Amino acid sequence: MPDPREDREANLLVRRIAAFGSPGTDAGESLVVEERCWPAFHRILTSQQLEGLAVAAATAGSLVLTDDQQASLLDATRDAMLWCLEIEKNLVGLTAAFAHARIDFLVLKGPAVAHTLYPDPSWRPFRDLDLLVRTRDWKRASETLISLGYRRFRPEPRPGFDERFGKAAVHLNDQGLNIDLHRTLVLGPFGLWMDPEMMFASAERFELAGRSFYRCSRTTMLLNACMHAALGSSPPLLLPLRDVVQASNAPGLDWNEVEEHIDRWKLPAVMQLAVESAEEELGVTLPQQVVALGGRRSSRRERRALAAYLSDRRTRGGTARATLLAIPGVRAKVRYLSYMLVPTREFLATGGNQRPSYFRRWSVLLRWFVSRVKRHSRHTAESLR
Amino acid sequence: MIGIDLTDRELPEPVPPMTEPSATFHRGREVLSRMVGDDVIVAIPGRDDFDFLTGPAAAIWDMLDRPCSTADIVDRLASIYAAEPDVIAAGLADLIGELVSHGAVEATDAGPA
């Protein structure tokens, strides 16, 4: 059973590791992990994927470890790096099939971030591969992966959902390697408001294993880092926050272009959350330009959309409801609603441990509707008083 | 695990041509690698296994980031590890031979870097 006091202490140390070597920060005093805290430190560090940064800190003398601690950290890092290399080998293996099918793709996060934004790729481990393809290519890209031995983890709710409203689908191979095939960056309203085509238009190249791959431009890398940090999980994870720090400090960022994209993709509230969380959680100071962009006014609609990702409503249909509000046109809204409420039985059957049930899905909407009616009645009663 | 032993070695005869002092090598273009502390993991697309380089072998890998002659490598290792150049050259011959056979390292003269 984890001791909450040790967890708290370990958490503070892990946050310092997450900030190690951040541009514009001092090395500060060397960190020492007391033996009683080591299990909690190791557990939190590895769950937050910060082994590489811890090794870098230890190599620089900023983290002082006993021999046993060092051996344990190196073991964990070796495992993480072996997996990264396995993923990169698989990425290289995909290129011929995608080129043959004439499908362009961008490498999002993972190898693209590790090899572009960090001083050394070992600082930035990753567990899966995220590829972005154009919506028109999405289905063929999925078929290409399946022809290479991958299988789709979960079917789409109804035929046609992926290309109209979906974000991505996980494809797994026999080694357990997971490729998240995207057509937009995030699920929900922010994924619908952004324009993936702009990411293709501004894509840049990076080299890996003697081959050239496309990744996002530095501008869209920063936006993607902020979206992932702010919307990926609540509270934000430390590695995505560190990505925000690295992306904010990338040389040659065109701040006017960043601002333009933020407005166009309705991201002021997302930027604000990502920037404030990075500064607060990691104790770093971000460049003044990104702080200023994080302080811009956001609309009520954007703030409501963001709230759907943050509260416990997220797991109770909150993102789906926010998506519904962001979908333009009544017919498209009705179609989305029908996809969500009456998915195929095959989709329902992959929904976890619970018995497949349409009623359970409908009850989410029913509870939401009842709560709205109750709130409305309360407001009406108060205004009549 | 690939390493080189810098002590108590007998010199191999004859020295393979690939380790002539002027022979130059660099990391293979298609090779992937990661540092883990002082060690290096090397992966080659299309192969299932990994090479683990430790100690001087990892230091040599670092040097091979750019084309480097064996004479340069021997000099630099001799200053780091305070070992006899002949002993280093012998260990280097084995290591380079193994890395070349795995496709992790290429002779610079053999083709474009």
Coordinates of C-alpha atoms in Angstrom, one line a residue:
Chain A
M1 CA 0.0 0.0 0.0
P2 CA 1.6 3.3 -1.0
D3 CA 2.3 5.7 1.9
P4 CA 0.7 9.1 1.0
R5 CA 3.5 11.0 2.7
E6 CA 6.2 9.2 0.7
D7 CA 4.1 9.6 -2.5
R8 CA 3.9 13.4 -1.9
E9 CA 7.6 13.6 -1.3
A10 CA 8.4 11.4 -4.4
N11 CA 5.9 13.5 -6.4
L12 CA 7.9 16.7 -5.7
L13 CA 11.2 15.0 -6.7
V14 CA 9.7 13.6 -9.9
R15 CA 8.4 17.1 -10.8
R16 CA 12.0 18.4 -10.4
I17 CA 13.2 15.6 -12.7
A18 CA 10.5 16.5 -15.2
A19 CA 12.0 20.0 -15.3
F20 CA 15.6 18.9 -15.5
G21 CA 17.6 20.8 -18.2
S22 CA 14.6 22.9 -19.2
P23 CA 15.8 25.9 -21.2
G24 CA 16.3 28.9 -19.0
T25 CA 16.4 27.0 -15.7
D26 CA 19.3 26.6 -13.3
A27 CA 20.6 23.1 -12.4
G28 CA 19.9 24.1 -8.7
E29 CA 20.9 21.8 -5.9
S30 CA 21.5 18.1 -6.6
L31 CA 18.5 15.9 -5.7
V32 CA 18.9 12.9 -3.4
V33 CA 16.2 10.2 -3.2
E34 CA 16.0 8.7 0.3
E35 CA 15.7 5.0 0.4
R36 CA 12.3 5.0 2.0
C37 CA 11.0 7.2 -0.9
W38 CA 12.7 5.2 -3.7
P39 CA 9.9 2.8 -4.4
A40 CA 7.4 5.6 -4.8
F41 CA 9.8 7.7 -6.7
H42 CA 10.6 4.9 -9.2
R43 CA 6.9 4.0 -9.6
I44 CA 5.8 7.6 -10.3
L45 CA 8.8 8.3 -12.5
T46 CA 8.2 5.3 -14.7
S47 CA 4.5 5.8 -14.9
Q48 CA 5.1 9.4 -16.0
Q49 CA 7.8 8.1 -18.5
L50 CA 10.5 10.3 -17.1
E51 CA 13.3 7.6 -16.8
G52 CA 15.3 9.2 -19.6
L53 CA 15.3 12.6 -18.0
A54 CA 16.3 11.0 -14.7
V55 CA 19.3 9.3 -16.3
A56 CA 20.3 12.6 -17.9
A57 CA 20.0 14.3 -14.5
A58 CA 22.0 11.6 -12.9
T59 CA 24.7 11.8 -15.6
A60 CA 24.9 15.6 -15.1
G61 CA 25.2 15.1 -11.3
S62 CA 21.8 16.8 -10.6
L63 CA 20.4 13.5 -9.3
V64 CA 22.6 11.6 -6.8
L65 CA 21.8 7.9 -6.7
T66 CA 23.0 4.9 -4.7
D67 CA 24.4 2.0 -6.8
D68 CA 21.2 0.0 -6.4
Q69 CA 19.1 3.0 -7.3
Q70 CA 21.2 3.6 -10.4
A71 CA 21.0 0.0 -11.5
S72 CA 17.3 0.0 -11.1
L73 CA 16.9 3.3 -13.0
L74 CA 19.1 2.0 -15.8
D75 CA 17.1 -1.2 -16.1
A76 CA 13.9 0.7 -16.5
T77 CA 15.4 3.1 -19.0
R78 CA 16.9 0.3 -21.0
D79 CA 13.4 -1.3 -21.3
A80 CA 11.8 2.0 -22.3
M81 CA 14.5 2.7 -24.9
L82 CA 14.3 -0.9 -26.3
W83 CA 10.6 -0.3 -26.9
C84 CA 11.2 3.1 -28.5
L85 CA 13.7 1.5 -30.9
E86 CA 11.2 -1.3 -31.7
I87 CA 8.7 1.4 -32.5
E88 CA 11.1 3.3 -34.7
K89 CA 12.1 0.0 -36.5
N90 CA 8.4 -0.5 -37.2
L91 CA 8.0 3.1 -38.4
V92 CA 10.8 2.5 -40.9
G93 CA 9.1 -0.7 -42.0
L94 CA 5.8 1.1 -42.8
T95 CA 7.3 3.5 -45.3
A96 CA 7.3 1.3 -48.3
A97 CA 3.7 0.2 -47.9
F98 CA 2.5 3.7 -47.4
A99 CA 4.5 5.0 -50.3
H100 CA 3.1 2.2 -52.5
A101 CA -0.4 3.1 -51.5
R102 CA 0.4 6.8 -52.1
I103 CA -0.6 7.8 -48.6
D104 CA 1.2 10.8 -47.0
F105 CA 1.5 10.7 -43.3
L106 CA 2.9 12.9 -40.5
V107 CA 4.6 11.4 -37.5
L108 CA 2.9 13.1 -34.5
K109 CA 4.6 13.2 -31.0
G110 CA 6.8 10.1 -30.2
P111 CA 9.8 9.8 -32.5
A112 CA 9.2 13.2 -34.1
V113 CA 9.2 15.0 -30.8
A114 CA 12.1 13.0 -29.4
H115 CA 14.3 13.6 -32.4
T116 CA 13.4 17.3 -33.0
L117 CA 12.6 19.0 -29.7
Y118 CA 14.9 17.3 -27.2
P119 CA 18.7 17.6 -26.9
D120 CA 18.9 13.7 -27.0
P121 CA 16.1 11.4 -28.0
S122 CA 16.7 9.2 -24.9
W123 CA 15.2 12.1 -22.8
R124 CA 11.8 11.5 -24.4
P125 CA 10.5 7.9 -24.4
F126 CA 7.2 6.9 -26.1
R127 CA 5.0 3.9 -25.9
D128 CA 3.2 4.1 -29.2
L129 CA 3.3 5.6 -32.6
D130 CA 0.9 8.4 -33.7
L131 CA 0.4 8.9 -37.4
L132 CA -1.7 11.6 -39.0
V133 CA -3.2 10.9 -42.4
R134 CA -5.7 12.9 -44.5
T135 CA -9.3 12.0 -43.9
R136 CA -9.6 11.0 -47.6
D137 CA -6.8 8.5 -47.0
W138 CA -7.8 7.3 -43.6
K139 CA -9.6 4.1 -44.6
R140 CA -6.9 3.1 -47.0
A141 CA -4.3 3.8 -44.4
S142 CA -6.1 1.5 -41.9
E143 CA -6.3 -1.2 -44.6
T144 CA -2.6 -0.8 -45.3
L145 CA -1.8 -1.3 -41.6
I146 CA -4.0 -4.4 -41.5
S147 CA -2.2 -5.7 -44.6
L148 CA 1.0 -5.3 -42.6
G149 CA -0.3 -7.5 -39.8
Y150 CA -1.9 -4.9 -37.6
R151 CA -5.5 -5.3 -36.3
R152 CA -7.9 -2.7 -35.3
F153 CA -8.3 -2.6 -31.5
R154 CA -11.9 -1.4 -31.5
P155 CA -14.3 -1.1 -34.4
E156 CA -15.9 2.2 -35.3
P157 CA -19.3 2.8 -33.7
R158 CA -21.0 2.7 -37.1
P159 CA -19.7 2.6 -40.6
G160 CA -18.6 6.0 -41.7
F161 CA -18.1 7.4 -38.2
D162 CA -14.3 7.5 -38.3
E163 CA -14.1 9.7 -41.4
R164 CA -16.9 12.0 -40.3
F165 CA -16.4 12.5 -36.5
G166 CA -13.5 10.2 -35.4
K167 CA -10.1 11.3 -34.1
A168 CA -8.0 8.1 -34.4
A169 CA -8.1 4.4 -34.1
V170 CA -5.6 2.2 -32.4
H171 CA -4.1 -0.6 -34.5
L172 CA -2.1 -3.3 -32.7
N173 CA 0.4 -5.9 -34.0
D174 CA 1.4 -9.3 -32.6
Q175 CA 4.3 -7.7 -30.7
G176 CA 1.9 -5.4 -28.9
L177 CA 3.0 -2.4 -30.8
N178 CA 0.3 0.2 -31.0
I179 CA -0.2 2.6 -33.9
D180 CA -2.8 5.3 -33.3
L181 CA -3.9 6.3 -36.8
H182 CA -5.2 9.9 -36.6
R183 CA -7.3 12.0 -38.9
T184 CA -7.3 14.9 -36.4
L185 CA -5.3 15.6 -33.2
V186 CA -7.8 15.2 -30.4
L187 CA -11.3 13.8 -29.8
G188 CA -14.2 16.2 -29.4
P189 CA -14.7 19.8 -30.3
F190 CA -11.1 20.9 -30.5
G191 CA -10.4 18.1 -32.9
L192 CA -13.3 19.3 -35.1
W193 CA -12.3 23.0 -35.0
M194 CA -8.7 22.4 -36.1
D195 CA -7.7 22.0 -39.7
P196 CA -5.4 18.9 -40.2
E197 CA -4.8 20.0 -43.9
M198 CA -2.9 23.0 -42.6
M199 CA -0.6 20.6 -40.8
F200 CA 0.2 18.8 -44.1
A201 CA 0.7 22.1 -45.9
S202 CA 3.3 23.3 -43.3
A203 CA 4.9 19.9 -42.6
E204 CA 8.7 19.6 -42.2
R205 CA 11.1 16.7 -42.6
F206 CA 13.1 14.9 -40.1
E207 CA 15.6 12.1 -40.6
L208 CA 15.4 8.7 -39.0
A209 CA 17.5 5.6 -39.9
G210 CA 18.6 7.3 -43.2
R211 CA 15.0 8.0 -44.2
S212 CA 13.1 11.2 -44.4
F213 CA 9.8 11.5 -42.6
Y214 CA 7.3 14.3 -42.3
R215 CA 6.4 15.8 -39.0
C216 CA 4.4 18.9 -37.9
S217 CA 6.0 22.3 -38.3
R218 CA 7.4 23.8 -35.1
T219 CA 4.2 26.0 -34.9
T220 CA 1.8 23.0 -35.0
M221 CA 4.1 21.0 -32.8
L222 CA 3.7 23.6 -30.1
L223 CA -0.1 23.6 -30.6
N224 CA -0.2 19.8 -30.6
A225 CA 1.9 19.7 -27.4
C226 CA -0.5 22.1 -25.7
M227 CA -3.6 20.2 -26.8
H228 CA -2.1 16.9 -25.7
A229 CA -1.0 18.4 -22.3
A230 CA -4.3 20.2 -21.6
L231 CA -6.8 17.7 -23.1
G232 CA -5.0 14.4 -23.0
S233 CA -5.6 13.7 -19.3
S234 CA -6.8 15.6 -16.3
P235 CA -4.7 16.6 -14.3
P236 CA -2.0 16.9 -17.1
L237 CA 0.8 14.4 -17.2
L238 CA 4.3 15.6 -16.7
L239 CA 5.9 14.4 -20.0
P240 CA 3.3 16.2 -22.2
L241 CA 3.9 19.3 -20.0
R242 CA 7.7 19.0 -20.6
D243 CA 6.9 18.8 -24.4
V244 CA 5.1 22.1 -24.0
V245 CA 8.4 23.5 -22.5
Q246 CA 10.5 22.1 -25.3
A247 CA 8.1 23.2 -28.0
S248 CA 7.8 26.7 -26.6
N249 CA 11.6 27.0 -26.7
A250 CA 12.1 25.6 -30.2
P251 CA 14.3 27.9 -32.2
G252 CA 12.7 29.8 -35.1
L253 CA 9.1 29.8 -33.9
D254 CA 7.0 32.3 -35.8
W255 CA 4.9 33.7 -33.0
N256 CA 2.5 35.5 -35.4
E257 CA 1.8 32.2 -37.1
V258 CA 1.3 30.6 -33.7
E259 CA -1.2 33.3 -32.7
E260 CA -3.1 33.0 -36.0
H261 CA -3.5 29.2 -35.5
I262 CA -4.6 29.6 -31.9
D263 CA -7.4 31.9 -33.0
R264 CA -8.4 29.8 -36.0
W265 CA -8.5 26.6 -34.1
K266 CA -10.2 28.2 -31.0
L267 CA -7.4 27.3 -28.7
P268 CA -6.9 30.3 -26.3
A269 CA -8.4 28.4 -23.3
V270 CA -6.4 25.2 -24.1
M271 CA -3.1 27.3 -24.5
Q272 CA -3.8 29.0 -21.2
L273 CA -4.3 25.7 -19.3
A274 CA -1.2 24.1 -20.9
V275 CA 1.0 27.1 -20.3
E276 CA -0.1 27.6 -16.7
S277 CA 0.1 23.9 -15.9
A278 CA 3.6 23.7 -17.3
E279 CA 4.8 26.6 -15.3
E280 CA 3.1 25.6 -12.1
E281 CA 3.8 21.8 -12.2
L282 CA 7.4 22.0 -13.4
G283 CA 8.3 25.3 -11.8
V284 CA 9.7 26.6 -15.1
T285 CA 9.5 30.0 -16.8
L286 CA 8.3 29.8 -20.3
P287 CA 9.2 32.3 -23.0
Q288 CA 7.2 35.6 -22.6
Q289 CA 5.6 35.2 -26.1
V290 CA 4.0 31.9 -25.2
V291 CA 2.9 33.2 -21.8
A292 CA 1.2 36.2 -23.5
L293 CA -0.5 33.8 -25.9
G294 CA -1.7 31.7 -23.0
G295 CA -3.3 34.8 -21.4
R296 CA -5.5 35.7 -24.4
R297 CA -9.3 35.9 -23.9
S298 CA -11.3 32.8 -24.8
S299 CA -15.0 32.6 -25.6
R300 CA -17.6 31.0 -23.3
R301 CA -18.1 28.3 -25.9
E302 CA -14.4 27.4 -25.9
R303 CA -14.3 27.4 -22.1
R304 CA -17.4 25.1 -22.0
A305 CA -15.8 22.8 -24.5
L306 CA -12.6 22.7 -22.4
A307 CA -14.6 21.9 -19.2
A308 CA -16.0 18.8 -20.9
Y309 CA -12.5 17.3 -21.0
L310 CA -11.5 18.2 -17.5
S311 CA -14.3 17.2 -15.1
D312 CA -15.5 13.7 -14.3
R313 CA -18.1 14.4 -17.0
R314 CA -15.4 13.3 -19.5
T315 CA -16.0 9.7 -18.7
R316 CA -19.7 10.2 -18.6
G317 CA -20.3 11.3 -22.1
G318 CA -19.1 14.9 -21.6
T319 CA -16.8 14.9 -24.6
A320 CA -19.5 13.5 -26.8
R321 CA -21.9 16.2 -25.7
A322 CA -19.3 18.9 -26.3
T323 CA -18.7 17.3 -29.7
L324 CA -22.4 17.5 -30.5
L325 CA -22.4 21.2 -29.8
A326 CA -19.3 21.8 -32.1
I327 CA -20.7 19.9 -35.1
P328 CA -22.0 22.3 -37.6
G329 CA -25.6 21.7 -39.0
V330 CA -28.6 20.0 -37.6
R331 CA -28.4 17.0 -40.0
A332 CA -24.8 16.3 -39.0
K333 CA -25.7 16.6 -35.3
V334 CA -28.5 14.1 -35.7
R335 CA -26.3 11.7 -37.5
Y336 CA -23.6 12.0 -34.8
L337 CA -26.2 11.4 -32.1
S338 CA -27.5 8.4 -33.9
Y339 CA -24.0 7.0 -34.3
M340 CA -23.3 7.4 -30.6
L341 CA -26.7 6.2 -29.3
V342 CA -27.1 3.2 -31.6
P343 CA -23.7 1.9 -32.4
T344 CA -23.2 -1.6 -33.8
R345 CA -23.3 -4.6 -31.4
E346 CA -19.7 -5.3 -32.4
F347 CA -18.7 -1.9 -31.1
L348 CA -20.7 -2.3 -27.9
A349 CA -19.1 -5.6 -27.2
T350 CA -15.6 -4.0 -27.1
G351 CA -16.6 -1.4 -24.5
G352 CA -14.9 -2.9 -21.5
N353 CA -15.8 -5.4 -18.9
Q354 CA -19.4 -4.5 -18.6
R355 CA -22.1 -6.4 -20.5
P356 CA -22.9 -4.7 -23.9
S357 CA -25.9 -2.6 -23.3
Y358 CA -27.7 0.0 -25.4
F359 CA -29.6 1.1 -22.3
R360 CA -26.4 2.0 -20.5
R361 CA -25.5 4.4 -23.3
W362 CA -28.9 5.9 -23.5
S363 CA -29.0 6.4 -19.7
V364 CA -26.0 8.8 -20.0
L365 CA -28.1 11.0 -22.2
L366 CA -31.1 10.6 -20.0
R367 CA -29.2 11.5 -16.9
W368 CA -27.8 14.6 -18.6
F369 CA -31.3 15.6 -19.9
V370 CA -32.8 15.1 -16.4
S371 CA -30.0 17.2 -14.8
R372 CA -30.6 20.0 -17.3
V373 CA -34.4 19.9 -16.6
K374 CA -33.7 20.0 -12.9
R375 CA -31.3 22.9 -13.2
H376 CA -33.7 24.8 -15.4
S377 CA -36.5 24.2 -12.9
R378 CA -34.3 25.4 -10.1
H379 CA -33.4 28.6 -12.0
T380 CA -37.0 29.2 -12.8
A381 CA -38.1 28.7 -9.2
E382 CA -35.4 31.1 -8.0
S383 CA -36.3 33.8 -10.5
L384 CA -39.9 33.6 -9.4
R385 CA -39.0 34.0 -5.8
Chain B
M1 CA 26.6 -7.4 -25.2
I2 CA 29.5 -6.1 -27.2
G3 CA 32.5 -4.6 -25.5
I4 CA 36.2 -4.5 -25.9
D5 CA 38.7 -5.7 -23.4
L6 CA 41.7 -3.4 -23.1
T7 CA 43.8 -5.6 -20.9
D8 CA 45.8 -8.8 -21.2
R9 CA 45.1 -9.3 -24.9
E10 CA 47.4 -10.9 -27.5
L11 CA 47.6 -9.1 -30.8
P12 CA 45.8 -10.8 -33.6
E13 CA 47.9 -11.6 -36.7
P14 CA 47.5 -10.3 -39.3
V15 CA 45.6 -7.1 -38.5
P16 CA 42.5 -7.0 -40.8
P17 CA 42.8 -4.3 -43.5
M18 CA 39.7 -2.6 -42.1
T19 CA 41.7 -1.5 -39.1
E20 CA 44.6 0.0 -41.0
P21 CA 45.3 3.3 -39.2
S22 CA 44.0 5.3 -42.2
A23 CA 40.8 3.3 -42.6
T24 CA 37.8 5.5 -41.8
F25 CA 34.4 4.3 -40.4
H26 CA 31.1 5.8 -39.5
R27 CA 27.7 4.6 -38.1
G28 CA 25.5 3.0 -40.7
R29 CA 23.0 5.3 -42.2
E30 CA 20.1 3.1 -41.4
V31 CA 21.0 2.4 -37.9
L32 CA 18.9 3.5 -34.9
S33 CA 20.5 3.9 -31.4
R34 CA 19.8 5.2 -27.9
M35 CA 22.2 6.1 -25.1
V36 CA 21.3 4.6 -21.7
G37 CA 23.7 6.1 -19.2
D38 CA 27.1 5.3 -20.5
D39 CA 25.8 2.4 -22.7
V40 CA 24.3 2.4 -26.1
I41 CA 21.6 0.2 -27.7
V42 CA 21.9 -0.2 -31.4
A43 CA 19.0 -1.4 -33.6
I44 CA 19.0 -2.1 -37.3
P45 CA 15.7 -2.0 -39.2
G46 CA 14.8 -5.4 -40.5
R47 CA 16.7 -7.2 -37.8
D48 CA 15.0 -8.6 -34.7
D49 CA 17.9 -8.3 -32.2
F50 CA 19.7 -5.4 -30.7
D51 CA 23.4 -4.7 -29.9
F52 CA 24.3 -3.4 -26.5
L53 CA 27.6 -1.5 -26.4
T54 CA 29.2 -0.9 -23.1
G55 CA 32.4 0.8 -21.8
P56 CA 34.9 1.6 -24.6
A57 CA 32.6 0.2 -27.3
A58 CA 30.0 2.8 -26.3
A59 CA 32.7 5.5 -26.4
I60 CA 33.7 4.3 -29.9
W61 CA 30.1 4.5 -31.0
D62 CA 29.9 8.1 -29.9
M63 CA 33.1 8.9 -32.0
L64 CA 31.6 7.2 -35.1
D65 CA 28.8 9.8 -35.2
R66 CA 31.1 11.3 -37.9
P67 CA 33.6 9.5 -40.1
C68 CA 36.6 8.7 -37.9
S69 CA 39.9 7.0 -38.7
T70 CA 41.0 4.0 -36.6
A71 CA 44.2 5.9 -35.8
D72 CA 42.1 8.8 -34.3
I73 CA 39.9 6.4 -32.3
V74 CA 43.0 4.6 -30.9
D75 CA 44.5 8.0 -29.9
R76 CA 41.4 9.2 -28.2
L77 CA 40.8 5.9 -26.4
A78 CA 44.4 5.8 -25.3
S79 CA 44.0 9.1 -23.6
I80 CA 40.7 8.2 -22.0
Y81 CA 41.6 4.7 -20.8
A82 CA 45.4 5.0 -20.4
A83 CA 45.9 1.7 -22.3
E84 CA 48.6 0.7 -24.7
P85 CA 47.7 1.8 -28.3
D86 CA 48.5 -1.7 -29.7
V87 CA 46.1 -3.3 -27.3
I88 CA 43.4 -0.8 -28.1
A89 CA 44.0 -1.3 -31.9
A90 CA 43.6 -5.1 -31.5
G91 CA 40.3 -4.7 -29.5
L92 CA 39.1 -2.1 -32.0
A93 CA 39.7 -4.5 -34.9
D94 CA 37.4 -7.1 -33.3
L95 CA 34.8 -4.5 -32.5
I96 CA 34.7 -2.8 -35.8
G97 CA 34.7 -6.2 -37.6
E98 CA 31.7 -7.2 -35.5
L99 CA 29.8 -4.0 -36.0
V100 CA 30.5 -4.0 -39.8
S101 CA 29.2 -7.6 -40.0
H102 CA 26.0 -6.5 -38.2
G103 CA 25.6 -3.6 -40.6
A104 CA 25.9 -1.1 -37.7
V105 CA 29.1 0.5 -39.0
E106 CA 30.2 1.2 -42.5
A107 CA 33.6 1.9 -44.0
T108 CA 33.5 5.6 -45.1
D109 CA 35.4 4.8 -48.3
A110 CA 32.9 2.2 -49.3
G111 CA 30.1 4.6 -50.2
P112 CA 28.5 7.9 -49.4
A113 CA 28.0 8.7 -45.7

